[in-house]
Amino acid sequence: MIEALGGFPEKTPLRPQVVGKEQRDGYRIEKLIYESRPNHHVTATLYLPDGKGPFPGCLMPIGHSINGKAADYIQRGSILLAKNGIAVLTYDPIGQGERRQLLNDLNKAAIPSSTNEHTLIGVGALLVGQGTATYRIWDGIRSLDYLCSRPEIDAKRIGCTGCSGGGTLTSYLMALDDRIYCAAPSCYITSLERLFATLGPQDAEQNITGQVALGIEHADYLLMRAPRPTLLATATQDFFDIQGSWTTFREATQIYGILGHSERVSLVEYDTKHGYPKPQREAVTRWMMRWLLGKDEPIVEPKFSIAKDADLQCTRSGQVLDELKGKSAFQISMEYEKKHAKEREARLAKQSPEETLKDIRRVIGVPDRIAAAKLRPVGKEIHEAGKLRFRKYVFETEEGILVPALHFLTQRPQPFNLVLHVDGRGMAADTGPGSLIDRQIEVGNEVLAIDVRGFGETAPAPLPAKPGYFGVDFRNSYLALHLNRPLLGQRVYDVLSVMAYLQGEQTTFARSVYLWGIHAGGPVALHAGVLDARFKGVVTNHSILSWADVVRSPITLNQLTNVVPGALRYYDLPDLAALMAPRYMTVQEPVSPTLERVNQAALEEAYARAAKVYANHAGKLGLYAEVAK
């Protein structure tokens, strides 16, 4: 699991600051700031019971409440534990409370909603082999370090509980950190099988690269910590499916029973919706008291007041980045990118192209050998649309994977070439007068436009008029990452399978094949062109300039669809162009991560290494920030 997360950094000084104290009824609070990484600040609240201690301690990660540690349920859960003799440390996650990771000119959140911010962080983090889950788990581990360092805390009696997104983090932390003796994740644990069949994948930290491929089910979070005491707090009407919760619980009871401690795992279910209501807080407190204090007695949450959001602020401005000018999660990913860029340059300089191609296949999940697609004609007639004449086909590239195709015909008796056309907007998106397809037909080429999985007719939903942060294939992208088969790699597979058909003995298609990738099809075409030398050339149009640009841009539009976890350790998109040399290669109208046109200087800078390789091979690399004729 740690490998899937990309590993953790070395521990560095926490540099804690107590920035406020207040005595309350039966407990006291301290407001804290510490550094989970150098200059990466965490804002937190410590609830201490009255008395001398040492007290058991409990870490309470937070769900997706925009006000973070000041959320009503967080305060009530923390106060109830503190009033019953258990200290609680709760802290703002990145993207919430005082830890928004991107601020506008008014020092307000530049990205609406915490889940959007988490997932935008994840887009860049995945490319450098990390993840939002990695960053958030590390915050939790370092928060445990701080909690255990306090003299008032008995570091041998540590618990962890949280709800929703806090339940996610509780599940991760209780599996990965052996200091957590007693755990109670709330409104999260189900099973991946039921999660994917109902709600589907959620935001970035709830998706770990290769989790399904590695066989890590929700029950395995309990297996990794068995037989330490674990309570599953669930809600009958939760969108985290209750059937999956019971399936996981049954598996956990078997594990704990085999280990001789069936009494250490339990499940409570209340007929409520998603949340951390009073009955759950009471059940969790009783569970913590049983295993951390040796007391097993009914708990009733009394009425008590909670603090206003402003009263729990650790900074004057309300945002730690504004006040302390520290490092954001986006900047952490950028630092990884810089490190990988130097290592990547050295690796590419010394290893052979064959070794690089092997790396590419591995990270995108494409096998060495791909069977030719099976062709299914759709009718026999030739269709017409304006001046265009075409036939309809469907290719089956894998069992059950159908790739629609339009074969646009030229008037010439013998077409010059066949252009295999992959457009992220769909195979019929660019067919008007003067379009790329129209121009190819006019010069005597044929065009085979295909909708690889997730494009056009195979997309899960129509493309919106205005691009969003993550695209219509948000869930498919994460499902693919769970399988260690990135969606980009699956699309490359489709192209290579169709190409294998085109080069077969039975094909009736034209001679030399060129590959065009448009919009989100650009990275697909680059990869496929490199991996199959039978393509005579590759053209990309209106495609992303580089993955490094994506990491350097906190706000990106529709880039999750082409994310390949850890790719920047081995290559960037312009490095693929270098591997094309000396075959025909043209880059037209590349775009930024926000889909804006980049200028000629930026294009030439990104492709400088590729241009040098082409010059050494006496080849021609076309780089055009504007439309090339």
XYZ file of C-alpha atoms in Angstrom:
629
model
C 0.000 0.000 0.000
C 2.852 2.383 0.814
C 4.427 1.665 -2.564
C 1.093 2.425 -4.252
C 1.003 5.750 -2.433
C 4.457 6.622 -3.788
C 6.240 6.288 -0.438
C 6.690 8.854 2.313
C 9.403 11.477 2.848
C 11.797 11.605 5.784
C 10.436 13.117 8.970
C 11.549 16.689 9.593
C 11.169 18.977 12.635
C 7.531 19.786 13.404
C 8.390 23.272 14.742
C 5.143 23.427 16.757
C 3.660 26.694 17.973
C 0.913 27.036 20.575
C -0.860 30.186 19.390
C -3.791 30.204 21.805
C -5.220 28.584 24.942
C -8.662 28.623 26.508
C -10.265 26.917 29.506
C -13.718 25.462 28.847
C -16.264 23.547 30.923
C -14.526 20.272 31.805
C -11.743 20.609 29.265
C -9.307 23.101 27.769
C -8.226 23.768 24.209
C -4.990 24.809 22.566
C -4.675 26.243 19.081
C -1.626 24.938 17.227
C 0.473 25.328 14.099
C 3.133 22.777 13.111
C 4.936 21.706 9.942
C 4.228 18.259 8.473
C 6.909 19.028 5.874
C 9.397 21.896 5.829
C 7.408 25.141 5.583
C 4.142 23.232 4.964
C 1.938 24.280 7.856
C -0.870 22.420 9.616
C -3.450 24.274 11.730
C -4.939 22.222 14.552
C -6.868 22.217 17.832
C -5.965 20.105 20.860
C -8.728 19.273 23.346
C -7.328 18.317 26.767
C -9.419 16.942 29.660
C -9.219 18.684 32.995
C -6.621 17.133 35.272
C -2.962 16.223 35.103
C -2.949 13.162 32.883
C -1.262 11.508 31.147
C -4.413 11.006 29.092
C -5.123 8.658 26.242
C -4.979 10.559 22.970
C -7.224 10.393 19.923
C -6.564 11.803 16.454
C -9.689 13.018 14.667
C -9.220 13.541 10.905
C -11.890 15.735 9.321
C -14.460 15.116 6.604
C -15.122 17.500 3.737
C -16.449 20.343 5.846
C -15.292 23.603 4.326
C -14.632 25.059 7.796
C -12.428 22.122 8.749
C -11.705 21.706 12.444
C -14.469 24.187 13.353
C -17.212 21.965 11.916
C -20.083 21.296 14.313
C -19.697 17.493 14.390
C -15.925 17.745 14.844
C -16.262 20.038 17.835
C -19.006 17.927 19.415
C -17.142 14.670 18.891
C -13.931 16.136 20.298
C -15.631 17.728 23.319
C -17.488 14.518 24.180
C -14.245 12.541 24.200
C -12.426 15.226 26.210
C -15.209 15.369 28.800
C -14.783 11.605 29.217
C -11.034 11.688 29.802
C -9.581 11.319 26.286
C -7.538 14.095 24.660
C -8.271 14.868 21.011
C -6.138 16.418 18.285
C -8.046 17.548 15.221
C -6.464 19.372 12.303
C -7.448 21.131 9.075
C -6.930 19.014 5.944
C -5.416 20.654 2.898
C -8.160 22.493 1.031
C -10.237 23.164 4.144
C -10.431 25.510 7.109
C -7.278 27.601 7.299
C -5.408 25.440 4.780
C -6.798 26.377 1.363
C -3.901 25.605 -0.973
C -4.548 28.223 -3.635
C -5.600 31.778 -2.824
C -6.751 34.565 -5.119
C -5.708 38.221 -4.984
C -8.089 38.774 -2.069
C -6.506 35.879 -0.133
C -9.679 33.865 -0.530
C -9.983 30.338 -1.896
C -9.301 30.334 -5.645
C -10.877 26.893 -6.141
C -14.507 26.321 -5.130
C -15.108 23.347 -2.800
C -12.599 21.233 -0.947
C -13.178 18.190 -3.149
C -12.300 20.154 -6.284
C -9.111 21.357 -4.634
C -8.208 17.849 -3.462
C -8.651 16.422 -6.943
C -6.791 19.234 -8.706
C -3.912 18.610 -6.298
C -4.185 14.941 -7.228
C -3.886 15.539 -10.978
C -0.354 16.913 -10.630
C 0.619 14.695 -7.710
C -0.216 11.524 -9.644
C 2.059 12.523 -12.514
C 5.030 12.702 -10.111
C 4.185 9.389 -8.469
C 2.469 10.792 -5.389
C -1.194 11.497 -4.661
C -3.560 13.580 -2.587
C -3.950 10.526 -0.341
C -0.172 10.452 0.152
C -0.056 14.093 1.198
C -3.037 13.759 3.506
C -1.829 10.543 5.129
C 1.522 12.173 5.811
C -0.240 15.097 7.508
C -2.001 12.505 9.685
C 1.192 10.633 10.554
C 2.953 13.860 11.522
C -0.085 14.932 13.543
C 0.220 11.657 15.452
C 3.885 12.506 15.991
C 2.860 15.774 17.576
C 0.105 14.216 19.694
C 2.452 11.523 21.022
C 5.130 14.118 21.800
C 2.950 15.959 24.290
C 3.769 15.211 27.956
C 0.049 15.134 28.802
C -0.488 12.195 26.408
C 0.149 8.492 27.012
C 1.639 7.501 23.651
C 0.781 3.841 24.284
C -2.950 4.617 24.399
C -3.757 6.230 21.038
C -7.015 6.158 19.116
C -8.235 7.518 15.785
C -11.732 8.317 14.575
C -13.214 10.446 11.815
C -16.312 10.651 9.628
C -16.713 10.613 5.845
C -13.436 11.980 4.445
C -12.224 11.716 8.018
C -13.348 8.083 7.939
C -11.239 7.613 4.818
C -8.174 9.003 6.577
C -8.934 7.002 9.722
C -9.046 3.846 7.591
C -5.683 4.631 5.991
C -3.979 5.707 9.194
C -5.240 2.815 11.318
C -3.805 0.437 8.685
C -0.449 2.175 8.247
C 0.483 3.527 11.699
C 0.923 0.941 14.436
C 0.647 3.594 17.161
C -3.106 3.661 16.631
C -4.351 1.025 19.057
C -8.074 1.772 18.911
C -9.857 2.969 15.748
C -13.406 3.876 14.705
C -13.880 4.974 11.072
C -17.353 6.436 10.503
C -19.433 6.560 7.296
C -16.744 5.366 4.935
C -15.981 1.660 5.208
C -18.008 -0.340 2.670
C -16.390 -2.478 -0.039
C -14.837 -1.383 -3.304
C -17.150 -3.768 -5.110
C -20.241 -2.038 -3.721
C -18.683 1.430 -3.893
C -17.975 1.125 -7.607
C -21.391 -0.386 -8.292
C -23.244 2.411 -6.476
C -21.635 5.744 -5.693
C -18.557 5.281 -7.850
C -15.056 6.663 -7.223
C -14.933 9.889 -5.267
C -12.335 12.653 -4.983
C -8.602 12.190 -5.249
C -7.624 11.004 -1.777
C -10.209 8.216 -1.906
C -8.487 6.608 -4.906
C -5.141 4.879 -4.545
C -3.260 3.954 -7.709
C -3.439 0.220 -8.400
C -5.576 -0.532 -5.358
C -7.800 -3.033 -7.186
C -4.863 -4.543 -9.087
C -3.078 -5.059 -5.756
C -6.172 -6.659 -4.211
C -6.507 -4.118 -1.386
C -10.180 -4.161 -0.375
C -11.700 -2.131 2.461
C -11.509 -5.247 4.637
C -7.742 -5.165 4.221
C -7.531 -1.894 6.159
C -8.689 -3.995 9.122
C -6.481 -6.950 8.180
C -3.401 -4.700 8.218
C -4.113 -3.693 11.822
C -5.680 -6.888 13.220
C -6.259 -7.691 16.029
C -6.222 -4.152 17.416
C -9.694 -2.878 18.424
C -11.706 -1.488 15.492
C -15.292 -0.235 15.384
C -17.120 0.384 12.104
C -19.642 3.203 12.597
C -22.198 3.032 9.783
C -25.483 4.589 8.673
C -28.288 2.626 7.016
C -29.073 5.423 4.545
C -25.460 6.332 3.807
C -24.332 6.681 0.202
C -21.402 4.476 1.257
C -23.350 1.260 0.739
C -24.382 -0.517 3.949
C -24.291 -3.940 2.253
C -20.594 -3.418 1.598
C -20.075 -2.375 5.224
C -21.541 -5.650 6.452
C -19.539 -7.658 3.917
C -16.342 -6.053 5.170
C -17.388 -6.570 8.796
C -18.051 -10.266 8.229
C -14.613 -10.703 6.690
C -13.044 -8.763 9.570
C -14.764 -10.907 12.193
C -13.322 -14.013 10.524
C -9.832 -12.518 10.602
C -10.125 -11.373 14.216
C -11.634 -14.729 15.199
C -8.730 -16.643 13.632
C -6.378 -14.431 15.660
C -8.341 -15.179 18.833
C -9.782 -11.705 19.400
C -13.256 -11.566 17.864
C -14.343 -9.195 20.640
C -12.039 -6.493 19.288
C -14.039 -5.776 16.151
C -17.589 -4.466 16.082
C -20.094 -2.592 13.938
C -22.770 -0.084 14.919
C -25.510 0.869 12.466
C -28.009 3.669 12.890
C -30.923 4.393 10.566
C -29.562 7.794 9.567
C -28.049 9.418 6.519
C -24.376 10.158 5.915
C -22.813 12.036 8.825
C -21.553 11.866 12.392
C -24.736 12.297 14.462
C -25.121 12.065 18.223
C -25.700 8.248 18.370
C -22.494 7.624 16.432
C -20.497 10.028 18.591
C -21.775 8.274 21.715
C -20.930 4.818 20.331
C -17.447 5.896 19.281
C -16.766 7.497 22.670
C -17.868 4.327 24.474
C -15.579 2.267 22.218
C -12.601 4.533 22.882
C -13.232 4.482 26.632
C -13.461 0.680 26.629
C -10.095 0.160 24.999
C -8.141 3.262 26.047
C -9.448 3.783 29.594
C -10.650 0.306 30.515
C -14.184 1.619 31.163
C -17.250 0.125 29.489
C -20.328 2.134 30.325
C -23.175 3.861 28.473
C -22.380 7.321 27.146
C -24.959 10.073 26.750
C -23.896 13.276 25.038
C -25.165 16.240 27.077
C -26.047 19.621 25.649
C -23.083 21.955 25.454
C -22.074 24.998 23.471
C -19.436 24.978 20.743
C -17.068 27.668 19.527
C -17.590 30.003 16.598
C -15.355 29.338 13.608
C -13.311 32.481 14.220
C -12.614 31.464 17.821
C -10.770 28.346 16.635
C -8.624 30.130 14.055
C -4.894 29.721 14.505
C -4.088 32.635 12.183
C -5.276 36.230 12.223
C -6.154 36.222 8.513
C -7.868 32.836 8.555
C -5.489 31.343 5.963
C -2.109 29.916 6.845
C -0.652 30.451 3.350
C -1.562 34.128 3.524
C -0.085 34.616 6.971
C 2.987 32.381 7.031
C 3.768 32.374 3.278
C 4.486 28.664 3.409
C 4.515 25.915 0.826
C 1.312 24.544 -0.691
C 0.586 20.974 -1.758
C 0.759 22.200 -5.358
C 4.299 23.434 -4.709
C 5.252 20.090 -3.159
C 4.300 18.402 -6.435
C 6.285 21.014 -8.360
C 9.367 20.184 -6.279
C 8.956 16.512 -7.126
C 8.657 17.474 -10.812
C 11.930 19.427 -10.711
C 13.683 16.516 -9.031
C 12.287 14.018 -11.528
C 13.191 16.277 -14.484
C 16.890 16.150 -13.592
C 16.806 12.405 -12.997
C 14.775 11.863 -16.161
C 17.204 13.820 -18.305
C 20.112 11.746 -17.013
C 18.222 8.474 -17.508
C 17.132 9.276 -21.065
C 20.681 10.289 -21.972
C 22.170 6.941 -20.977
C 19.487 4.341 -21.668
C 18.605 2.940 -25.072
C 15.332 3.780 -26.878
C 14.264 0.160 -26.346
C 14.631 0.560 -22.583
C 12.603 3.785 -22.680
C 9.872 2.093 -24.718
C 9.766 -0.663 -22.096
C 9.267 1.971 -19.369
C 6.488 3.613 -21.396
C 4.601 0.362 -21.895
C 4.864 -0.450 -18.211
C 3.606 2.876 -16.840
C 0.662 3.121 -19.252
C -0.211 -0.567 -18.831
C 0.103 -1.677 -22.469
C 1.430 -5.191 -23.206
C 4.163 -5.965 -25.718
C 1.821 -7.835 -28.049
C -1.635 -6.672 -29.020
C -4.023 -8.716 -31.110
C -5.563 -7.228 -34.244
C -9.024 -5.790 -33.758
C -12.027 -7.546 -35.230
C -13.941 -5.514 -37.815
C -17.715 -5.335 -37.970
C -19.168 -3.383 -40.919
C -22.294 -1.394 -40.060
C -24.370 -1.752 -43.207
C -22.989 -1.924 -46.737
C -23.939 1.443 -48.156
C -21.779 4.528 -48.543
C -23.126 7.494 -46.579
C -22.846 11.144 -47.605
C -22.645 14.344 -45.564
C -22.067 17.375 -47.755
C -19.026 16.571 -49.886
C -17.892 13.770 -47.558
C -18.505 10.122 -48.383
C -17.948 7.478 -45.707
C -18.623 3.973 -44.470
C -19.415 2.964 -40.900
C -17.557 0.301 -38.942
C -17.128 -0.985 -35.417
C -13.824 -2.466 -34.241
C -13.675 -4.821 -31.266
C -10.246 -4.244 -29.716
C -10.723 -6.304 -26.552
C -13.566 -8.568 -25.551
C -16.581 -6.302 -25.110
C -14.683 -3.113 -26.071
C -16.287 -1.633 -29.182
C -14.648 1.219 -31.080
C -16.935 2.967 -33.617
C -15.304 4.212 -36.814
C -16.067 6.334 -39.863
C -14.055 5.611 -43.026
C -13.997 8.808 -45.106
C -13.360 8.092 -48.798
C -11.487 10.134 -51.373
C -12.516 10.509 -55.020
C -9.090 9.323 -56.185
C -8.959 5.748 -57.494
C -5.794 5.179 -55.471
C -5.585 7.207 -52.227
C -2.154 8.435 -51.242
C -2.304 7.522 -47.553
C -4.649 6.592 -44.743
C -4.920 8.983 -41.809
C -5.992 7.308 -38.555
C -7.808 10.130 -36.792
C -8.331 10.191 -32.987
C -10.242 13.233 -31.711
C -11.052 13.636 -28.027
C -14.279 15.425 -28.995
C -15.466 12.486 -31.097
C -14.826 11.107 -34.583
C -17.385 13.386 -36.269
C -16.417 16.590 -34.468
C -14.176 17.946 -37.212
C -15.920 17.220 -40.492
C -17.126 20.594 -41.742
C -15.826 22.524 -44.752
C -12.136 23.332 -44.295
C -11.828 20.925 -41.373
C -8.799 18.688 -40.879
C -10.690 15.709 -42.247
C -12.046 17.690 -45.200
C -8.551 18.928 -46.087
C -7.111 15.398 -45.967
C -9.769 14.151 -48.347
C -9.149 17.057 -50.730
C -5.429 16.263 -51.050
C -6.193 12.604 -51.852
C -5.874 10.825 -48.519
C -8.467 8.634 -46.829
C -9.347 9.114 -43.166
C -10.357 6.481 -40.648
C -11.777 8.357 -37.651
C -12.231 6.228 -34.539
C -13.787 6.753 -31.130
C -11.426 4.975 -28.758
C -12.967 4.152 -25.390
C -14.289 7.271 -23.673
C -14.309 9.468 -26.782
C -17.335 10.474 -28.840
C -19.955 7.735 -29.030
C -18.219 5.778 -26.265
C -18.046 8.718 -23.830
C -20.009 8.354 -20.563
C -21.754 11.693 -21.236
C -21.797 14.462 -23.863
C -18.960 16.964 -23.608
C -20.076 20.225 -21.979
C -19.852 23.473 -23.916
C -17.397 24.782 -21.328
C -14.630 22.395 -20.192
C -14.643 21.527 -16.496
C -11.884 20.641 -14.083
C -12.015 16.871 -14.547
C -14.067 15.925 -17.608
C -17.035 13.641 -18.166
C -14.851 10.547 -17.695
C -13.866 11.495 -14.135
C -15.056 8.180 -12.675
C -13.727 6.068 -15.539
C -10.330 7.723 -15.106
C -10.162 6.686 -11.467
C -11.471 3.178 -12.120
C -8.720 2.763 -14.710
C -6.078 3.953 -12.233
C -7.350 1.441 -9.673
C -6.683 -1.292 -12.248
C -3.148 -0.021 -13.001
C -4.403 0.509 -16.556
C -4.579 4.301 -17.024
C -7.352 5.403 -19.352
C -4.743 6.857 -21.708
C -3.065 3.440 -21.903
C -6.368 1.731 -22.668
C -6.964 4.197 -25.493
C -3.466 3.586 -26.837
C -4.306 -0.120 -26.768
C -7.356 0.572 -28.961
C -5.275 2.484 -31.505
C -2.582 -0.206 -31.633
C -5.198 -2.926 -32.018
C -6.833 -1.072 -34.933
C -3.399 -0.518 -36.473
C -2.687 -4.249 -36.188
C -5.868 -4.856 -38.179
C -4.934 -2.237 -40.802
C -1.560 -3.878 -41.362
C -3.052 -7.369 -41.663
C -3.182 -9.320 -44.893
C -6.972 -9.099 -45.188
C -7.257 -5.321 -44.902
C -8.880 -3.314 -47.684
C -7.671 0.003 -46.333
C -5.034 2.249 -47.839
C -1.277 1.788 -47.797
C 0.832 4.008 -45.546
C -0.821 5.010 -42.261
C -0.347 8.331 -40.495
C -1.770 9.034 -37.052
C -3.478 12.267 -36.051
C -4.383 13.073 -32.423
C -6.719 15.988 -31.777
C -7.433 17.610 -28.390
C -7.356 14.822 -25.750
C -6.415 12.433 -28.552
C -2.998 14.095 -28.823
C -1.235 12.241 -25.988
C -2.905 9.014 -27.179
C -1.488 9.493 -30.672
C 1.984 10.361 -29.362
C 2.161 7.149 -27.346
C 0.717 4.922 -30.062
C 2.994 6.397 -32.719
C 6.063 5.724 -30.619
C 5.024 2.173 -29.715
C 4.226 1.085 -33.290
C 6.892 2.006 -35.833
C 4.542 1.079 -38.686
C 2.951 4.510 -38.383
C 4.691 6.684 -40.956
C 4.166 9.791 -38.870
C 2.203 11.514 -36.115
C 0.465 14.882 -35.986
C -1.025 16.387 -32.827
C -3.356 19.355 -32.861
C -4.711 21.422 -29.974
C -3.147 18.966 -27.548
C -1.531 19.545 -24.154
C 2.071 20.778 -24.466
C 3.589 18.733 -21.631
C 2.793 16.961 -18.383
C 5.338 19.138 -16.590
C 3.096 22.093 -17.454
C 0.184 20.293 -15.802
C 2.126 19.871 -12.553
C 3.163 23.525 -12.614
C -0.432 24.702 -13.073
C -2.591 24.416 -9.933
C -5.774 24.918 -11.949
C -6.127 22.582 -14.917
C -9.040 21.717 -17.196
C -9.873 18.156 -18.225
C -6.370 16.786 -17.613
C -7.315 13.817 -15.403
C -8.309 11.888 -18.530
C -4.661 11.645 -19.691
C -2.926 11.268 -16.327
C -0.412 8.432 -16.040
C 0.747 7.897 -12.443
C 4.494 8.329 -12.029
C 5.078 9.022 -15.730
C 7.296 12.053 -15.090
C 9.828 9.837 -13.391
C 10.525 8.341 -16.834
C 9.409 10.670 -19.617
C 7.334 13.696 -20.569
C 5.205 14.103 -23.678
C 7.913 15.938 -25.704
C 10.260 13.013 -24.983
C 7.885 10.849 -27.001
C 8.443 13.098 -30.004
C 12.196 12.498 -29.673
C 11.547 8.758 -29.946
C 9.658 9.312 -33.216
C 12.780 10.521 -35.026
C 13.303 10.508 -37.952
C 9.667 9.684 -38.851
C 7.265 12.495 -39.734
C 6.243 14.434 -36.612
C 4.275 17.674 -36.353
C 2.925 19.523 -33.333
C 0.251 22.090 -34.168
C -1.490 24.589 -31.909
C -0.521 23.046 -28.558
C -2.406 24.250 -25.501
C -1.753 24.972 -21.846
C -3.324 22.999 -18.969
C -6.181 25.518 -19.061
C -6.613 24.834 -22.813
C -5.257 28.216 -23.920
C -2.983 28.478 -26.935
C 0.744 28.496 -26.119
C 3.189 30.675 -28.036
C 5.927 29.575 -30.405
C 8.717 30.209 -27.901
C 7.136 27.985 -25.261
C 6.550 25.261 -27.847
C 10.147 25.320 -29.058
C 11.479 25.340 -25.499
C 9.424 22.282 -24.536
C 10.494 20.394 -27.665
C 14.151 21.522 -27.713
C 15.500 18.059 -26.911
C 13.214 16.448 -29.506
C 14.317 18.994 -32.141
C 17.966 18.188 -31.411
C 17.331 14.466 -31.793
C 15.555 15.087 -35.118
C 18.459 17.190 -36.344
C 20.899 14.424 -35.444
C 18.786 11.942 -37.413
C 18.388 14.299 -40.402
C 14.644 14.293 -39.795
C 12.132 17.120 -39.728
C 10.093 18.010 -36.677
C 7.342 20.527 -37.383
C 6.501 22.843 -34.489
C 3.676 25.283 -35.155
C 1.976 27.329 -32.470
C -0.385 28.500 -35.218
C -2.188 26.385 -37.815
C 0.194 24.679 -40.238
C -0.862 24.294 -43.845
